[in-house]
Every structure is written in C-alpha cells, then in structure tokens.
Amino acid sequence: MPPARRRAWHAVRTTVATAALVAAAVLLVMGLTSGSSTATLPDLDGRPVVVEETPDAEGAELRSTGGRFVVPAHGLDVPLVEMTVTGGTLNPPTFTDAFVLRDPDRVTPQGTRPLVVALHAVRAGRAPGNAFFEPGSSDPAVLVQPGAELVVDGVTYRVERTEVLDKAQAARSQDIWGALPDGGDRLVVITCLQRSDATGHAAENLVLHAVRA
C-alpha cells in the first residue's frame, strides 16, 4: 500500500430501515482500501479521504435546503443538504456537508419522529462530525455539552444530552427512530466516534439529542 494510504481516514455510513424508518439505523464505516478502484473525497480542509465505496449521490435525491448546519460553540458552519434513503442505506455523499433525512411519514398517529441529521466523521482528518469529540485520542471525550446550540436551517435547538452507542444499540434506539409525543420539537444528530488507535470501521456512534429552543 502506498505510504499516503496508510493515513487511515475513515468515515460514517448509516444503514436504516426504509419502512417508515422505525426499525432504526446502524452506522457502518467506509474504510481504506488498497485496491485500484479507490475513490477519494475531500474533507473540510481539502485533504483527500480515501474510501472503498463511493456513495450513490444520484439515488439519494440530494437537494440543498439553502440553509446551514451551525454549531456556534465549536466553529462549525456547513451547508445543509436533504437526502433520501435508498436501498436501506443513508450514505452521505460528502465529508463537507450536513445531511438531513427526508422523512415524508415523520408524523404518525403514535407521535412524531425526531428530525435526524447525519454527519461524517473521519479518522486523521476533519469532517463535520469531528467537531463533537476530542481529536487524536484513543478514548475521546465528547466535547458537546448540554445547553449547546445546534442551528438547523435557521431553527435553534439546545442539546439535552449526548450518548455513545454501539451500532446495535443505535439500531434499536427508539429515542432516535421512534415516534415520540414531543418528536416534532426534537433533533437527533448522528456521527461516528473515531478512536485514534482503532483500525477499520468505527464501532460506535456519537448521538446528540436536542430540543427546539
């Protein structure tokens, strides 16, 4: 493997159930590959992220909201893009944007599902999700504190709590994917928690739970 590709950049891939999105999500990771078919995407600093699978941007029906995803306390301000789940997979196509999940059936008789925003995080690089945890650590601290503002297309939410879940736990979490009585006022932001001493796919998801301010 060429030396440049030993710099292990890894990013989030999110698998969700397409049937009303109630069965939940598992965050997988696009990993480094040594084959000749590798693709690269730039991170927020313009550095190449080597991935083994190029996201299907066309199938995701991407549409710019014209808004931004902003976390003032962490200096994050990136474009907000709406996308559709295709083939059961929410696989954001860039490492420079925030992606809000298109959910036409969000309101149900049982309640409303939270608004879900997915962000990539990369190892040894910088994507939007990297703003939320300590960089370059084998046991990274979560940097987002309760009360922090998250602004989604001009709407301000305040973080209530954060949690680190393994992928199976995230897949079952009703707080992420279930219909909730106050779900219309709730936001969930999901990224990978990247550990500096890990290889391959990230094993955990960092989840931010917020409520409309």
mmCIF file with all atom_site columns, C-alpha atoms in Angstrom, residues 78-185:
data_model
loop_
_atom_site.group_PDB
_atom_site.id
_atom_site.type_symbol
_atom_site.label_atom_id
_atom_site.label_alt_id
_atom_site.label_comp_id
_atom_site.label_asym_id
_atom_site.label_entity_id
_atom_site.label_seq_id
_atom_site.pdbx_PDB_ins_code
_atom_site.Cartn_x
_atom_site.Cartn_y
_atom_site.Cartn_z
_atom_site.occupancy
_atom_site.B_iso_or_equiv
_atom_site.pdbx_formal_charge
_atom_site.auth_seq_id
_atom_site.auth_comp_id
_atom_site.auth_asym_id
_atom_site.auth_atom_id
_atom_site.pdbx_PDB_model_num
ATOM 1   C CA . VAL A 1 78  ? -21.614 23.793 6.850  1.00 0.00 ? 78  VAL A CA 1
ATOM 2   C CA . PRO A 1 79  ? -24.250 23.533 4.124  1.00 0.00 ? 79  PRO A CA 1
ATOM 3   C CA . LEU A 1 80  ? -27.394 21.574 4.933  1.00 0.00 ? 80  LEU A CA 1
ATOM 4   C CA . VAL A 1 81  ? -28.462 19.023 2.315  1.00 0.00 ? 81  VAL A CA 1
ATOM 5   C CA . GLU A 1 82  ? -31.655 16.976 2.283  1.00 0.00 ? 82  GLU A CA 1
ATOM 6   C CA . MET A 1 83  ? -31.347 13.379 1.160  1.00 0.00 ? 83  MET A CA 1
ATOM 7   C CA . THR A 1 84  ? -33.458 10.273 0.691  1.00 0.00 ? 84  THR A CA 1
ATOM 8   C CA . VAL A 1 85  ? -32.639 6.804  1.970  1.00 0.00 ? 85  VAL A CA 1
ATOM 9   C CA . THR A 1 86  ? -32.121 4.420  -0.946 1.00 0.00 ? 86  THR A CA 1
ATOM 10  C CA . GLY A 1 87  ? -31.743 0.660  -0.709 1.00 0.00 ? 87  GLY A CA 1
ATOM 11  C CA . GLY A 1 88  ? -31.966 0.830  3.061  1.00 0.00 ? 88  GLY A CA 1
ATOM 12  C CA . THR A 1 89  ? -28.802 2.904  3.328  1.00 0.00 ? 89  THR A CA 1
ATOM 13  C CA . LEU A 1 90  ? -28.260 6.503  4.350  1.00 0.00 ? 90  LEU A CA 1
ATOM 14  C CA . ASN A 1 91  ? -24.794 7.078  2.965  1.00 0.00 ? 91  ASN A CA 1
ATOM 15  C CA . PRO A 1 92  ? -23.950 10.820 2.958  1.00 0.00 ? 92  PRO A CA 1
ATOM 16  C CA . PRO A 1 93  ? -22.010 11.594 -0.221 1.00 0.00 ? 93  PRO A CA 1
ATOM 17  C CA . THR A 1 94  ? -19.598 14.251 1.072  1.00 0.00 ? 94  THR A CA 1
ATOM 18  C CA . PHE A 1 95  ? -17.341 14.945 4.048  1.00 0.00 ? 95  PHE A CA 1
ATOM 19  C CA . THR A 1 96  ? -18.131 18.661 3.974  1.00 0.00 ? 96  THR A CA 1
ATOM 20  C CA . ASP A 1 97  ? -21.913 18.903 4.489  1.00 0.00 ? 97  ASP A CA 1
ATOM 21  C CA . ALA A 1 98  ? -24.625 18.010 6.985  1.00 0.00 ? 98  ALA A CA 1
ATOM 22  C CA . PHE A 1 99  ? -27.419 15.766 5.719  1.00 0.00 ? 99  PHE A CA 1
ATOM 23  C CA . VAL A 1 100 ? -30.993 15.934 6.944  1.00 0.00 ? 100 VAL A CA 1
ATOM 24  C CA . LEU A 1 101 ? -33.013 12.797 6.391  1.00 0.00 ? 101 LEU A CA 1
ATOM 25  C CA . ARG A 1 102 ? -36.064 13.224 4.175  1.00 0.00 ? 102 ARG A CA 1
ATOM 26  C CA . ASP A 1 103 ? -38.923 11.580 6.118  1.00 0.00 ? 103 ASP A CA 1
ATOM 27  C CA . PRO A 1 104 ? -42.333 12.133 4.465  1.00 0.00 ? 104 PRO A CA 1
ATOM 28  C CA . ASP A 1 105 ? -44.044 9.935  7.071  1.00 0.00 ? 105 ASP A CA 1
ATOM 29  C CA . ARG A 1 106 ? -42.423 11.606 10.064 1.00 0.00 ? 106 ARG A CA 1
ATOM 30  C CA . VAL A 1 107 ? -45.790 12.414 11.667 1.00 0.00 ? 107 VAL A CA 1
ATOM 31  C CA . THR A 1 108 ? -47.635 9.256  12.752 1.00 0.00 ? 108 THR A CA 1
ATOM 32  C CA . PRO A 1 109 ? -50.734 8.552  14.871 1.00 0.00 ? 109 PRO A CA 1
ATOM 33  C CA . GLN A 1 110 ? -48.364 7.481  17.657 1.00 0.00 ? 110 GLN A CA 1
ATOM 34  C CA . GLY A 1 111 ? -46.372 10.716 17.584 1.00 0.00 ? 111 GLY A CA 1
ATOM 35  C CA . THR A 1 112 ? -43.650 12.350 15.520 1.00 0.00 ? 112 THR A CA 1
ATOM 36  C CA . ARG A 1 113 ? -40.169 11.076 14.800 1.00 0.00 ? 113 ARG A CA 1
ATOM 37  C CA . PRO A 1 114 ? -37.290 13.448 15.599 1.00 0.00 ? 114 PRO A CA 1
ATOM 38  C CA . LEU A 1 115 ? -35.580 15.315 12.802 1.00 0.00 ? 115 LEU A CA 1
ATOM 39  C CA . VAL A 1 116 ? -32.398 13.356 12.015 1.00 0.00 ? 116 VAL A CA 1
ATOM 40  C CA . VAL A 1 117 ? -29.167 14.887 10.739 1.00 0.00 ? 117 VAL A CA 1
ATOM 41  C CA . ALA A 1 118 ? -26.245 12.621 9.755  1.00 0.00 ? 118 ALA A CA 1
ATOM 42  C CA . LEU A 1 119 ? -22.645 13.827 9.616  1.00 0.00 ? 119 LEU A CA 1
ATOM 43  C CA . HIS A 1 120 ? -19.471 12.124 8.577  1.00 0.00 ? 120 HIS A CA 1
ATOM 44  C CA . ALA A 1 121 ? -16.525 11.963 10.983 1.00 0.00 ? 121 ALA A CA 1
ATOM 45  C CA . VAL A 1 122 ? -13.100 10.913 9.766  1.00 0.00 ? 122 VAL A CA 1
ATOM 46  C CA . ARG A 1 123 ? -10.001 9.495  11.401 1.00 0.00 ? 123 ARG A CA 1
ATOM 47  C CA . ALA A 1 124 ? -6.843  11.605 10.922 1.00 0.00 ? 124 ALA A CA 1
ATOM 48  C CA . GLY A 1 125 ? -8.826  14.206 9.027  1.00 0.00 ? 125 GLY A CA 1
ATOM 49  C CA . ARG A 1 126 ? -11.624 16.710 9.627  1.00 0.00 ? 126 ARG A CA 1
ATOM 50  C CA . ALA A 1 127 ? -15.270 16.297 8.684  1.00 0.00 ? 127 ALA A CA 1
ATOM 51  C CA . PRO A 1 128 ? -18.292 17.961 10.335 1.00 0.00 ? 128 PRO A CA 1
ATOM 52  C CA . GLY A 1 129 ? -18.730 15.199 12.909 1.00 0.00 ? 129 GLY A CA 1
ATOM 53  C CA . ASN A 1 130 ? -15.176 15.656 14.170 1.00 0.00 ? 130 ASN A CA 1
ATOM 54  C CA . ALA A 1 131 ? -16.260 18.884 15.873 1.00 0.00 ? 131 ALA A CA 1
ATOM 55  C CA . PHE A 1 132 ? -18.092 16.898 18.525 1.00 0.00 ? 132 PHE A CA 1
ATOM 56  C CA . PHE A 1 133 ? -15.316 14.840 20.095 1.00 0.00 ? 133 PHE A CA 1
ATOM 57  C CA . GLU A 1 134 ? -11.695 15.148 21.178 1.00 0.00 ? 134 GLU A CA 1
ATOM 58  C CA . PRO A 1 135 ? -9.344  14.691 18.217 1.00 0.00 ? 135 PRO A CA 1
ATOM 59  C CA . GLY A 1 136 ? -6.487  12.207 18.112 1.00 0.00 ? 136 GLY A CA 1
ATOM 60  C CA . SER A 1 137 ? -7.443  10.265 21.233 1.00 0.00 ? 137 SER A CA 1
ATOM 61  C CA . SER A 1 138 ? -7.902  6.558  21.828 1.00 0.00 ? 138 SER A CA 1
ATOM 62  C CA . ASP A 1 139 ? -10.599 7.447  24.374 1.00 0.00 ? 139 ASP A CA 1
ATOM 63  C CA . PRO A 1 140 ? -12.032 10.685 23.015 1.00 0.00 ? 140 PRO A CA 1
ATOM 64  C CA . ALA A 1 141 ? -14.039 12.934 25.275 1.00 0.00 ? 141 ALA A CA 1
ATOM 65  C CA . VAL A 1 142 ? -17.342 14.225 23.946 1.00 0.00 ? 142 VAL A CA 1
ATOM 66  C CA . LEU A 1 143 ? -16.915 17.981 23.532 1.00 0.00 ? 143 LEU A CA 1
ATOM 67  C CA . VAL A 1 144 ? -20.569 18.976 23.126 1.00 0.00 ? 144 VAL A CA 1
ATOM 68  C CA . GLN A 1 145 ? -22.156 19.918 26.443 1.00 0.00 ? 145 GLN A CA 1
ATOM 69  C CA . PRO A 1 146 ? -25.847 20.092 27.411 1.00 0.00 ? 146 PRO A CA 1
ATOM 70  C CA . GLY A 1 147 ? -27.186 23.502 26.535 1.00 0.00 ? 147 GLY A CA 1
ATOM 71  C CA . ALA A 1 148 ? -25.052 23.884 23.412 1.00 0.00 ? 148 ALA A CA 1
ATOM 72  C CA . GLU A 1 149 ? -26.881 25.397 20.448 1.00 0.00 ? 149 GLU A CA 1
ATOM 73  C CA . LEU A 1 150 ? -27.376 23.494 17.204 1.00 0.00 ? 150 LEU A CA 1
ATOM 74  C CA . VAL A 1 151 ? -28.886 25.573 14.393 1.00 0.00 ? 151 VAL A CA 1
ATOM 75  C CA . VAL A 1 152 ? -30.591 23.667 11.577 1.00 0.00 ? 152 VAL A CA 1
ATOM 76  C CA . ASP A 1 153 ? -31.733 25.837 8.658  1.00 0.00 ? 153 ASP A CA 1
ATOM 77  C CA . GLY A 1 154 ? -32.256 28.787 10.985 1.00 0.00 ? 154 GLY A CA 1
ATOM 78  C CA . VAL A 1 155 ? -34.039 26.815 13.722 1.00 0.00 ? 155 VAL A CA 1
ATOM 79  C CA . THR A 1 156 ? -32.194 26.667 17.049 1.00 0.00 ? 156 THR A CA 1
ATOM 80  C CA . TYR A 1 157 ? -32.106 23.534 19.176 1.00 0.00 ? 157 TYR A CA 1
ATOM 81  C CA . ARG A 1 158 ? -30.372 23.032 22.524 1.00 0.00 ? 158 ARG A CA 1
ATOM 82  C CA . VAL A 1 159 ? -28.554 19.828 23.358 1.00 0.00 ? 159 VAL A CA 1
ATOM 83  C CA . GLU A 1 160 ? -30.185 17.929 26.206 1.00 0.00 ? 160 GLU A CA 1
ATOM 84  C CA . ARG A 1 161 ? -27.790 15.010 26.345 1.00 0.00 ? 161 ARG A CA 1
ATOM 85  C CA . THR A 1 162 ? -25.262 13.017 24.376 1.00 0.00 ? 162 THR A CA 1
ATOM 86  C CA . GLU A 1 163 ? -24.617 9.309  24.294 1.00 0.00 ? 163 GLU A CA 1
ATOM 87  C CA . VAL A 1 164 ? -22.162 6.876  22.753 1.00 0.00 ? 164 VAL A CA 1
ATOM 88  C CA . LEU A 1 165 ? -23.841 3.730  21.446 1.00 0.00 ? 165 LEU A CA 1
ATOM 89  C CA . ASP A 1 166 ? -22.532 0.700  19.681 1.00 0.00 ? 166 ASP A CA 1
ATOM 90  C CA . LYS A 1 167 ? -24.146 0.125  16.327 1.00 0.00 ? 167 LYS A CA 1
ATOM 91  C CA . ALA A 1 168 ? -26.596 -2.496 17.530 1.00 0.00 ? 168 ALA A CA 1
ATOM 92  C CA . GLN A 1 169 ? -27.816 -0.186 20.281 1.00 0.00 ? 169 GLN A CA 1
ATOM 93  C CA . ALA A 1 170 ? -28.226 2.685  17.843 1.00 0.00 ? 170 ALA A CA 1
ATOM 94  C CA . ALA A 1 171 ? -30.200 0.430  15.537 1.00 0.00 ? 171 ALA A CA 1
ATOM 95  C CA . ARG A 1 172 ? -32.707 -0.279 18.305 1.00 0.00 ? 172 ARG A CA 1
ATOM 96  C CA . SER A 1 173 ? -32.957 3.195  19.785 1.00 0.00 ? 173 SER A CA 1
ATOM 97  C CA . GLN A 1 174 ? -36.498 4.478  19.882 1.00 0.00 ? 174 GLN A CA 1
ATOM 98  C CA . ASP A 1 175 ? -35.142 7.848  21.010 1.00 0.00 ? 175 ASP A CA 1
ATOM 99  C CA . ILE A 1 176 ? -33.599 8.156  17.543 1.00 0.00 ? 176 ILE A CA 1
ATOM 100 C CA . TRP A 1 177 ? -36.064 6.413  15.258 1.00 0.00 ? 177 TRP A CA 1
ATOM 101 C CA . GLY A 1 178 ? -39.306 6.069  17.233 1.00 0.00 ? 178 GLY A CA 1
ATOM 102 C CA . ALA A 1 179 ? -42.377 8.284  17.202 1.00 0.00 ? 179 ALA A CA 1
ATOM 103 C CA . LEU A 1 180 ? -42.332 10.464 20.318 1.00 0.00 ? 180 LEU A CA 1
ATOM 104 C CA . PRO A 1 181 ? -45.006 12.713 21.840 1.00 0.00 ? 181 PRO A CA 1
ATOM 105 C CA . ASP A 1 182 ? -42.689 15.732 21.505 1.00 0.00 ? 182 ASP A CA 1
ATOM 106 C CA . GLY A 1 183 ? -40.836 14.471 18.440 1.00 0.00 ? 183 GLY A CA 1
ATOM 107 C CA . GLY A 1 184 ? -41.834 17.472 16.367 1.00 0.00 ? 184 GLY A CA 1
ATOM 108 C CA . ASP A 1 185 ? -39.589 19.606 18.554 1.00 0.00 ? 185 ASP A CA 1
#
